[in-house]
Coordinates of C-alpha atoms in Angstrom, one line a residue:
Chain A
M1 CA 144.6 85.1 11.1
N2 CA 146.9 84.5 8.1
P3 CA 145.4 86.7 5.3
N4 CA 146.9 84.5 2.6
K5 CA 145.3 81.4 4.0
S6 CA 142.2 83.2 4.5
H7 CA 142.1 84.4 0.9
K8 CA 142.9 80.9 -0.4
F9 CA 140.0 79.7 1.7
D10 CA 137.6 82.3 0.4
N11 CA 138.0 81.2 -3.2
R12 CA 136.0 78.2 -2.5
S13 CA 132.1 78.3 -3.0
P14 CA 129.9 77.7 0.2
F15 CA 129.1 74.2 -1.0
S16 CA 132.8 73.3 -1.5
R17 CA 133.6 74.6 1.9
N18 CA 130.8 72.6 3.5
L19 CA 131.4 69.7 1.3
P20 CA 132.4 67.4 4.3
T21 CA 129.1 68.3 6.2
V22 CA 127.0 68.0 3.1
A23 CA 128.6 64.6 2.0
S24 CA 128.3 63.1 5.5
L25 CA 124.6 64.0 5.8
A26 CA 124.1 62.6 2.3
I27 CA 125.8 59.4 3.1
L28 CA 124.0 59.1 6.3
A29 CA 120.6 59.7 4.7
L30 CA 121.4 57.2 1.9
T31 CA 122.7 54.7 4.4
F32 CA 119.6 54.8 6.6
A33 CA 117.1 55.3 3.8
G34 CA 117.0 51.6 3.1
C35 CA 116.5 51.0 6.7
A36 CA 113.8 53.4 7.0
T37 CA 111.2 51.2 5.1
T38 CA 111.9 48.3 7.5
K39 CA 109.0 48.0 9.9
H40 CA 110.2 47.9 13.5
P41 CA 107.7 47.6 16.5
N42 CA 108.8 50.8 18.2
G43 CA 110.3 52.4 15.2
D44 CA 113.8 52.3 16.7
P45 CA 115.8 49.5 15.0
F46 CA 119.0 51.2 15.9
E47 CA 118.2 51.3 19.6
K48 CA 121.6 49.8 20.7
W49 CA 123.7 52.4 18.8
N50 CA 121.3 55.1 19.7
R51 CA 121.6 54.4 23.4
S52 CA 125.3 54.5 23.3
F53 CA 125.3 57.9 21.5
H54 CA 122.6 59.1 23.9
S55 CA 124.8 58.2 26.8
L56 CA 127.8 59.8 25.2
N57 CA 126.0 62.9 24.5
H58 CA 124.6 63.1 28.0
K59 CA 128.2 62.8 29.5
L60 CA 129.6 65.4 27.1
D61 CA 126.8 67.8 27.8
N62 CA 127.2 67.4 31.7
A63 CA 130.9 67.8 31.3
L64 CA 131.1 70.8 28.9
L65 CA 128.0 72.4 27.5
K66 CA 125.7 72.4 30.5
P67 CA 128.2 74.1 32.9
V68 CA 128.8 76.8 30.2
A69 CA 125.1 77.2 29.5
E70 CA 124.3 77.6 33.2
G71 CA 127.2 80.1 33.6
Y72 CA 125.9 82.0 30.5
A73 CA 122.2 81.9 32.0
K74 CA 123.4 83.1 35.3
S75 CA 125.9 85.8 34.5
I76 CA 124.6 87.3 31.2
P77 CA 121.7 89.9 31.8
K78 CA 118.4 88.6 30.5
P79 CA 118.0 91.2 27.7
V80 CA 121.2 90.4 26.3
Q81 CA 120.3 86.7 26.3
H82 CA 116.9 87.6 24.5
G83 CA 118.9 89.6 22.0
V84 CA 121.2 86.6 21.2
S85 CA 118.3 84.3 21.0
N86 CA 116.4 86.8 18.7
F87 CA 119.5 87.2 16.5
F88 CA 119.8 83.5 15.8
S89 CA 116.0 83.1 15.4
N90 CA 116.1 85.7 12.7
L91 CA 118.9 84.0 11.0
G92 CA 116.5 81.0 10.7
E93 CA 113.6 83.0 9.3
I94 CA 114.5 82.3 5.6
N95 CA 114.1 78.6 6.4
V96 CA 110.8 79.1 8.1
I97 CA 109.6 81.2 5.0
L98 CA 110.8 78.6 2.5
N99 CA 108.9 75.8 4.5
D100 CA 105.8 78.0 4.8
L101 CA 105.7 78.1 1.0
L102 CA 106.5 74.4 0.6
Q103 CA 103.5 73.5 2.9
G104 CA 101.2 75.8 1.1
K105 CA 101.0 78.2 3.9
F106 CA 101.3 81.4 1.8
E107 CA 99.7 83.7 4.4
D108 CA 102.2 82.6 7.0
G109 CA 104.9 82.9 4.5
L110 CA 104.0 86.6 3.8
D111 CA 103.7 87.1 7.6
D112 CA 107.1 85.6 8.2
F113 CA 108.7 87.6 5.3
G114 CA 107.2 90.7 7.1
R115 CA 108.9 89.5 10.3
L116 CA 112.3 89.2 8.7
L117 CA 112.1 92.6 7.2
A118 CA 110.9 94.2 10.4
N119 CA 113.3 92.5 12.7
S120 CA 116.3 92.8 10.3
T121 CA 115.9 96.5 9.9
L122 CA 113.9 98.0 13.0
G123 CA 115.1 95.2 15.1
I124 CA 118.7 96.0 14.4
G125 CA 119.7 92.9 12.6
G126 CA 117.3 90.6 14.6
I127 CA 118.4 91.5 18.0
L128 CA 115.1 93.0 18.9
D129 CA 111.8 91.1 18.0
V130 CA 109.8 94.0 16.9
A131 CA 107.6 91.9 14.8
T132 CA 105.7 90.0 17.4
P133 CA 104.1 93.2 19.1
M134 CA 103.2 94.2 15.4
G135 CA 101.0 91.1 15.1
L136 CA 103.6 88.9 13.3
P137 CA 104.2 86.1 15.8
K138 CA 106.9 83.6 15.1
H139 CA 106.1 80.4 13.4
K140 CA 108.2 77.1 13.7
E141 CA 108.6 75.4 10.4
D142 CA 111.5 73.3 9.1
F143 CA 112.0 70.9 6.2
G144 CA 111.3 67.8 8.6
Q145 CA 107.9 69.1 9.1
T146 CA 107.4 69.8 5.5
L147 CA 108.2 66.2 4.7
G148 CA 105.7 65.1 7.3
V149 CA 103.0 67.4 5.9
W150 CA 103.7 65.9 2.4
G151 CA 103.1 62.4 3.9
V152 CA 106.6 61.1 4.3
G153 CA 106.7 58.6 7.3
E154 CA 109.1 59.6 10.2
G155 CA 111.4 56.5 9.6
A156 CA 113.7 55.2 12.3
Y157 CA 114.5 57.2 15.2
L158 CA 118.2 58.3 15.4
T159 CA 120.5 59.6 18.1
L160 CA 123.5 61.3 16.5
P161 CA 126.7 61.9 18.2
I162 CA 126.8 65.5 19.5
L163 CA 123.8 66.5 17.4
G164 CA 121.2 64.5 19.4
P165 CA 117.8 63.2 18.6
S166 CA 116.5 63.0 15.2
T167 CA 114.7 60.6 12.7
I168 CA 115.5 59.7 9.2
R169 CA 112.8 62.3 8.0
D170 CA 114.3 65.0 10.0
E171 CA 117.9 64.5 8.7
P172 CA 117.5 66.4 5.4
A173 CA 116.2 69.4 7.4
R174 CA 119.8 69.9 8.8
L175 CA 121.0 70.5 5.3
V176 CA 118.1 72.7 4.3
T177 CA 118.5 74.7 7.6
S178 CA 122.2 75.1 7.0
V179 CA 122.0 76.4 3.4
T180 CA 119.2 78.8 4.2
S181 CA 121.1 80.4 6.9
V182 CA 123.1 83.6 5.9
L183 CA 126.0 82.2 8.1
F184 CA 126.4 79.3 5.4
Y185 CA 127.7 81.9 2.8
V186 CA 129.9 83.8 5.1
N187 CA 133.5 82.9 4.2
E188 CA 135.3 84.1 7.3
A189 CA 135.8 81.4 10.0
A190 CA 136.6 84.1 12.4
I191 CA 133.1 85.1 12.3
T192 CA 131.0 81.8 11.8
F193 CA 132.9 79.8 14.4
P194 CA 132.3 82.1 17.4
L195 CA 128.8 82.7 16.3
G196 CA 128.3 79.0 16.0
V197 CA 129.6 78.5 19.6
L198 CA 127.4 81.3 20.9
G199 CA 124.3 79.9 19.1
T200 CA 124.9 76.5 20.6
I201 CA 125.3 77.9 24.2
S202 CA 122.3 80.2 23.8
R203 CA 120.1 77.3 22.5
R204 CA 121.4 75.0 25.3
A205 CA 120.7 77.8 27.9
E206 CA 117.0 77.9 26.6
L207 CA 116.6 74.3 27.3
I208 CA 117.9 74.3 31.0
N209 CA 114.7 73.9 32.6
S210 CA 113.4 71.3 29.9
I211 CA 116.4 69.1 30.4
K212 CA 116.1 69.4 34.2
E213 CA 112.6 68.2 33.8
V214 CA 113.6 65.2 31.8
D215 CA 116.4 64.2 34.3
E216 CA 113.7 64.4 37.0
A217 CA 110.8 62.8 35.4
A218 CA 112.6 60.1 33.3
V219 CA 112.6 56.5 34.5
D220 CA 114.5 55.5 31.3
R221 CA 116.1 58.8 30.1
Y222 CA 116.8 57.5 26.6
I223 CA 113.2 56.4 26.0
F224 CA 111.8 59.5 27.6
V225 CA 113.8 61.7 25.3
R226 CA 112.8 59.5 22.2
E227 CA 109.1 59.6 22.9
A228 CA 109.2 63.4 23.8
Y229 CA 111.1 64.2 20.7
R230 CA 108.5 62.3 18.6
G231 CA 105.6 63.8 20.3
D232 CA 107.0 67.2 19.9
R233 CA 107.6 66.7 16.2
M234 CA 104.0 65.5 15.7
F235 CA 102.7 68.5 17.5
Q236 CA 104.7 70.8 15.2
I237 CA 103.8 68.9 12.1
Y238 CA 100.1 69.2 12.9
D239 CA 100.6 72.9 14.0
G240 CA 99.6 72.2 17.6
D241 CA 96.6 70.0 16.8
P242 CA 97.7 66.4 16.4
P243 CA 95.3 63.5 16.5
F244 CA 95.2 62.2 20.1
E245 CA 93.1 59.2 20.4
D246 CA 94.9 56.8 18.2
L247 CA 97.1 55.6 21.0
F248 CA 96.7 52.1 22.4
E249 CA 93.1 52.0 21.5
D250 CA 92.8 48.1 21.9
D251 CA 94.6 48.3 25.2
F252 CA 91.6 50.1 26.7
D253 CA 89.2 47.1 26.0
F254 CA 89.3 46.3 29.7
E255 CA 87.4 49.5 30.5
D256 CA 84.5 48.3 28.3
E257 CA 84.6 44.9 30.0
E258 CA 84.6 46.5 33.5
E259 CA 81.7 48.7 32.6
A260 CA 79.7 45.7 31.3
E261 CA 80.3 43.8 34.5
Chain B
M1 CA 72.2 74.9 39.5
D2 CA 69.1 75.7 37.4
K3 CA 67.2 79.0 37.6
Q4 CA 64.4 77.5 39.8
G5 CA 67.0 76.0 42.1
T6 CA 68.7 79.2 42.5
Q7 CA 65.5 81.0 43.2
F8 CA 64.6 78.5 45.8
F9 CA 68.1 78.7 47.4
S10 CA 68.0 82.6 47.4
K11 CA 64.6 82.7 48.9
G12 CA 65.4 80.3 51.6
I13 CA 68.4 82.2 52.8
S14 CA 68.1 85.9 52.0
R15 CA 64.4 86.5 52.4
G16 CA 64.1 84.2 55.6
T17 CA 61.1 82.2 54.4
K18 CA 59.6 79.5 56.5
I19 CA 61.6 76.8 54.6
G20 CA 64.9 78.7 55.3
R21 CA 64.4 79.5 58.8
K22 CA 62.4 76.6 60.2
N23 CA 62.7 73.5 58.1
P24 CA 65.3 71.4 60.2
I25 CA 66.0 69.0 57.2
F26 CA 66.9 71.9 55.0
I27 CA 69.1 73.4 57.6
S28 CA 70.7 70.2 58.6
G29 CA 71.2 69.5 54.8
L30 CA 73.1 72.8 54.5
L31 CA 75.2 72.0 57.6
L32 CA 76.0 68.6 56.2
A33 CA 77.0 70.0 52.9
A34 CA 79.1 72.6 54.6
L35 CA 80.8 70.0 56.6
V36 CA 81.4 67.4 53.9
S37 CA 82.6 69.6 51.0
P38 CA 85.8 70.8 52.4
L39 CA 86.8 67.3 53.3
T40 CA 86.0 65.6 49.9
G41 CA 86.1 68.9 47.9
F42 CA 83.7 67.5 45.2
A43 CA 80.5 65.9 44.5
A44 CA 80.0 62.4 43.3
N45 CA 79.6 61.9 39.5
E46 CA 81.2 65.1 38.6
E47 CA 81.1 66.2 34.9
P48 CA 84.4 66.0 33.0
R49 CA 84.9 69.8 32.9
A50 CA 84.3 70.0 36.7
I51 CA 87.0 67.3 37.1
I52 CA 89.4 69.4 35.1
D53 CA 88.5 72.6 36.9
R54 CA 89.0 71.0 40.3
L55 CA 92.5 69.6 39.3
Q56 CA 93.5 73.0 37.9
E57 CA 92.3 75.0 40.9
S58 CA 94.1 72.7 43.4
L59 CA 97.3 73.0 41.1
I60 CA 97.0 76.9 41.3
E61 CA 96.5 76.5 45.2
A62 CA 99.5 74.3 45.5
M63 CA 101.6 76.7 43.5
K64 CA 100.5 79.6 45.7
G65 CA 101.6 77.5 48.7
G66 CA 105.0 77.2 46.9
A67 CA 108.2 77.0 49.1
D68 CA 106.1 78.1 52.2
I69 CA 104.5 74.6 52.3
G70 CA 107.4 72.9 50.5
F71 CA 107.3 69.7 48.4
T72 CA 105.8 67.7 51.3
G73 CA 103.1 70.1 51.9
R74 CA 102.2 70.3 48.2
Y75 CA 102.3 66.5 48.0
K76 CA 99.8 66.2 50.9
Q77 CA 97.5 69.0 49.4
L78 CA 97.5 67.3 45.9
E79 CA 97.4 63.8 46.8
P80 CA 93.6 63.4 47.2
V81 CA 92.9 65.5 44.1
V82 CA 95.2 63.7 41.9
L83 CA 94.1 60.3 42.9
G84 CA 90.5 61.5 42.8
T85 CA 90.7 62.8 39.3
H86 CA 93.0 60.3 37.5
R87 CA 92.0 56.6 36.8
I88 CA 95.4 55.3 38.1
K89 CA 94.5 51.7 37.6
S90 CA 93.6 52.1 33.9
I91 CA 96.8 54.3 33.3
A92 CA 98.8 51.6 35.0
R93 CA 97.2 48.7 32.8
V94 CA 98.0 50.6 29.6
A95 CA 101.3 51.7 30.7
L96 CA 102.5 48.1 31.4
G97 CA 100.8 46.8 28.2
R98 CA 100.8 43.1 27.9
Y99 CA 103.1 42.7 30.9
W100 CA 100.2 43.8 33.3
K101 CA 98.4 40.4 33.1
D102 CA 101.6 38.6 33.8
L103 CA 101.8 40.2 37.2
T104 CA 100.4 38.7 40.4
V105 CA 97.6 40.7 42.2
E106 CA 100.2 41.7 44.9
E107 CA 102.6 43.0 42.2
Q108 CA 99.9 44.9 40.5
D109 CA 98.9 46.6 43.8
R110 CA 102.5 47.4 44.4
F111 CA 102.9 49.0 41.0
L112 CA 99.6 51.0 41.4
E113 CA 100.9 52.3 44.8
K114 CA 104.3 53.3 43.2
L115 CA 102.7 54.9 40.2
S116 CA 100.2 56.8 42.3
I117 CA 103.2 58.3 44.4
L118 CA 105.0 59.1 41.2
S119 CA 102.0 60.8 39.7
V120 CA 101.4 62.9 42.8
S121 CA 105.1 63.6 43.2
G122 CA 105.2 64.8 39.5
Y123 CA 102.5 67.4 40.0
A124 CA 103.9 68.6 43.4
S125 CA 107.3 69.1 41.7
R126 CA 106.4 70.8 38.6
F127 CA 103.7 73.2 40.1
N128 CA 106.0 74.6 42.8
K129 CA 105.7 78.2 42.7
Y130 CA 103.2 80.9 41.7
Q131 CA 104.0 83.7 39.4
G132 CA 100.6 84.6 38.0
E133 CA 100.0 81.6 36.0
H134 CA 96.4 80.6 35.1
F135 CA 94.6 77.9 33.2
E136 CA 91.9 78.3 30.7
V137 CA 89.7 75.6 29.2
V138 CA 89.5 76.1 25.4
S139 CA 87.1 73.3 24.2
E140 CA 85.4 70.2 25.2
E141 CA 84.9 67.4 22.6
T142 CA 83.4 63.8 22.7
G143 CA 86.0 61.4 21.4
K144 CA 86.1 57.6 20.6
R145 CA 84.0 55.4 22.9
G146 CA 82.2 58.3 24.3
R147 CA 85.5 59.8 26.0
K148 CA 85.8 63.4 26.6
I149 CA 88.6 65.4 25.3
I150 CA 89.2 68.7 27.1
K151 CA 91.7 71.2 25.7
S152 CA 93.2 73.7 28.0
D153 CA 96.0 76.4 28.0
L154 CA 98.4 77.0 30.9
Y155 CA 99.4 80.7 30.7
L156 CA 102.9 81.2 32.0
K157 CA 104.2 84.5 33.6
D158 CA 106.1 85.5 30.3
G159 CA 102.9 85.2 28.2
D160 CA 103.9 81.7 26.7
T161 CA 101.1 79.1 26.9
I162 CA 101.5 75.3 27.3
P163 CA 98.5 73.5 25.6
L164 CA 97.2 70.7 27.6
V165 CA 94.8 68.0 26.3
Y166 CA 93.0 65.9 29.0
I167 CA 91.4 62.7 27.9
L168 CA 88.8 61.4 30.4
S169 CA 86.8 58.0 30.3
Q170 CA 83.7 57.1 32.3
S171 CA 83.7 54.0 34.3
G172 CA 81.3 52.9 37.1
G173 CA 79.5 56.3 36.4
E174 CA 82.5 58.3 37.2
W175 CA 84.6 60.5 34.9
K176 CA 88.2 60.5 35.3
I177 CA 91.5 61.4 33.5
I178 CA 93.2 58.6 31.6
N179 CA 95.8 60.7 29.9
V180 CA 97.3 64.2 29.9
I181 CA 99.1 65.5 26.7
A182 CA 101.3 68.5 27.3
K183 CA 102.5 70.4 24.1
G184 CA 101.9 67.1 22.0
V185 CA 103.7 64.8 24.4
S186 CA 101.5 62.2 25.9
D187 CA 102.2 61.2 29.4
L188 CA 100.6 57.7 28.8
A189 CA 102.8 57.2 25.8
L190 CA 106.0 58.2 27.6
K191 CA 105.1 55.8 30.6
R192 CA 104.2 52.9 28.3
A193 CA 107.3 53.3 26.2
E194 CA 109.6 53.5 29.3
Y195 CA 107.9 50.8 31.5
T196 CA 107.4 48.2 28.7
S197 CA 111.1 48.7 27.6
I198 CA 112.3 48.1 31.3
M199 CA 109.9 45.1 31.7
S200 CA 111.1 43.4 28.5
T201 CA 114.8 43.7 29.2
D202 CA 115.2 43.8 33.0
G203 CA 111.9 42.8 34.4
Y204 CA 109.4 43.9 37.2
A205 CA 111.8 44.3 40.1
E206 CA 114.1 46.7 38.1
L207 CA 111.1 48.7 37.1
M208 CA 109.9 49.1 40.6
E209 CA 113.5 50.0 41.6
R210 CA 113.8 52.7 38.9
I211 CA 110.3 54.2 39.8
T212 CA 111.4 54.2 43.4
E213 CA 114.7 56.0 42.5
S214 CA 112.8 58.5 40.5
I215 CA 110.3 59.4 43.3
E216 CA 113.3 59.8 45.8
K217 CA 115.2 61.9 43.3
I218 CA 112.2 64.3 43.0
K219 CA 111.8 64.6 46.7
Q220 CA 115.5 65.0 47.4
K221 CA 115.7 67.8 44.8
H222 CA 113.2 69.9 46.4
L223 CA 114.5 69.2 50.0
D224 CA 117.9 70.3 48.8
E225 CA 116.6 73.5 47.0
G226 CA 114.1 74.2 49.8
T227 CA 111.3 74.3 47.5

């Protein structure tokens, strides 16, 4: 790497360096914010675009990411894979703590702070998850869930190129997740780029079986992913106990009719 | 069985009372029960909890059969259980939404047949090997319209759990499953979104073709992998 170039690059603040990402997300959020209030029967007013991006992402995944992730899952020893996964999970712990607090889950916030401390020190920079056996299990929180807890509706469903499924409500979470990660403040692209690639491969490797199941079970892959994404987000927002019976209540009227006959 | 019933049964068998040894009606009743239960595997008017227990025990059995019995073996083993514990017709009607009533009776029947095969195939595919997994029922609640909501956890080999919620309705005196929600993802919501979307854009014939393709894909995958 050219040290002069690197030095020049380093003078910029993290926000300046990530300005293109921040700006594009802000523009995207503003662009779609108006549309989010528009009622749509299936909450998917951009289905045509979304389907195109879904198809593009699926092709890119099959051509690039999936083979690399499968190779990674087969050739890298499991303990190393766990270590990599733990390391990235630990980097995201500040985001979890922040959202614990924003949702008023102060006890969880304290526990997750304990997790961060234990895993960052005894767990050698987060490579080992020593906190879970100590009675500090991992929580999954992000800013999209926080907005859900605060009562913000999910808004339109989105499929973004390369980034995948999302909703209007979940888009600001990308920004919050980025700025709460230590990597956002590291000025050296020689560190952040390979780590970013490794993190992406590791996450994709963890999803191998789930995506296989989608490919197997889906009659319409796009719709399947959309509904599974929404169901999963509801599950997370309600901490594993979402309301269940609100679905299609009127459509079960025939059961009452049959029972009465 | 209540306490009195248990005492009667144990006296009849272990102490060799008059009833147990000599009463031909009692003995023939036992024989009939012994003959019938392995065939049907369940009693009529099962309670909701018994329905879930039966399904989950059968899934564990199928998993234990694994690659030895193969996909076809698991399918045959699970078919009567899945069709006996799920109210496929209700699931089909809700999954097709407003399009159900537009179909002829023959079309509805063909759809029911495909959906039944797809449902059994899904179970036979997912529950394909045993690595110490087990189910535990967590709670049983009464929901809207007297439906039963049974929450259960599937414990995986690595200690992870998959929370499952079964919603059962009663019709004609029988309890059956009308929806399964795995980790927040509703099977009925998925099916309804997929099927109504295809019905609205491409119609019944395309839906049937896509379901047939899905069934074939599942079967072929297991044949190729020898699982």
